Coordinates of C-alpha atoms in Angstrom, one line a residue:
X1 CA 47.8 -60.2 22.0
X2 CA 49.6 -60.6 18.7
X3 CA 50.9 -63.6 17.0
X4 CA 54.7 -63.4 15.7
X5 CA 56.3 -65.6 13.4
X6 CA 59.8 -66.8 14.9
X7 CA 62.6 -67.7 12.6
X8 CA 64.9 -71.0 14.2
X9 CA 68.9 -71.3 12.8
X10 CA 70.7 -74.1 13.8
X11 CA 73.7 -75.1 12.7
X12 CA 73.7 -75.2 9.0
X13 CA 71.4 -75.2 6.1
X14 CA 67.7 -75.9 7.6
X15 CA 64.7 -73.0 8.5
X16 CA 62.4 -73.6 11.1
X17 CA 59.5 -71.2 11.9
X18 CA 56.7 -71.2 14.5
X19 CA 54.2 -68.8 16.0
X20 CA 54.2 -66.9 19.6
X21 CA 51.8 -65.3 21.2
X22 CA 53.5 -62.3 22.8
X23 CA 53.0 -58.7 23.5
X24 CA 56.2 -57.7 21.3
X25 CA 58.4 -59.0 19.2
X26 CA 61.5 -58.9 21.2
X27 CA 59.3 -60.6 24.0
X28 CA 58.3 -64.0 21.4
X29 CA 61.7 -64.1 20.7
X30 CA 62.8 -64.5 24.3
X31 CA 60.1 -66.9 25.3
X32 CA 61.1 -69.5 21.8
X33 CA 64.5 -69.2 23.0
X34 CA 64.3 -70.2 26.5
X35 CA 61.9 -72.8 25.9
X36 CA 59.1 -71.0 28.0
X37 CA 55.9 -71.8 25.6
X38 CA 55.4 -75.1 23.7
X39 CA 55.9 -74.4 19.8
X40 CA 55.5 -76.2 16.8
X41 CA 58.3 -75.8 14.9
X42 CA 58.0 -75.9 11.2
X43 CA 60.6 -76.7 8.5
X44 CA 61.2 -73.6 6.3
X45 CA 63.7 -72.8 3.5
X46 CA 67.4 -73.7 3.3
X47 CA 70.1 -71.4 3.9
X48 CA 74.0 -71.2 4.6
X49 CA 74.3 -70.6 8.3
X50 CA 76.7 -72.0 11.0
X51 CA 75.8 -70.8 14.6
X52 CA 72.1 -70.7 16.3
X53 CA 70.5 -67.8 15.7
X54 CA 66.0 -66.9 16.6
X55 CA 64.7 -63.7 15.5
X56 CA 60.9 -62.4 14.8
X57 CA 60.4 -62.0 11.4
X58 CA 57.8 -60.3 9.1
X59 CA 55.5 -61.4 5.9
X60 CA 58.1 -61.2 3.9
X61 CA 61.0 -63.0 6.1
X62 CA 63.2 -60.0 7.3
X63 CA 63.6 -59.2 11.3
X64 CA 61.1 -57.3 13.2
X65 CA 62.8 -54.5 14.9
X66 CA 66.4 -55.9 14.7
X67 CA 66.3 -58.1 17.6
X68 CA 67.6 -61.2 17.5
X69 CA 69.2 -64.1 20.2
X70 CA 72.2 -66.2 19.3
X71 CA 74.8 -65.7 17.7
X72 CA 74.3 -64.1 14.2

């Protein structure tokens, strides 16, 4: 099963990042967002945001597919 690196937004100003063991992408997403598997959530970069946003992201930090939950 592959690993996907989720991308946490809360708020304002603060990454956080974690890895999910899913079948896709849209699938890790759901399961960081509704709290279904125990992550470790890692502090990333900063960045200007103001809602709560989770998304799987790539190698190079842009969304996998598109999908994201929260408010973007």
């Amino acid at each position: 099963m592959p690993t996907f690196t989720i991308l946490s937004r809360v708020d304002a100003y603060v990454d956080y990042t974690c890895k999910v063991k899913a079948r896709t992408a849209e699938e890790a997403v759901d399961l960081a967002y509704e709290g279904l598997v125990k992550v470790d959530w890692q502090e990333g970069g900063v960045t200007e945001f103001d809602a709560v946003r989770m998304s799987a992201i790539d190698k190079n930090g842009n969304d996998i597919d598109g999908y994201t939950r929260g408010k973007a």
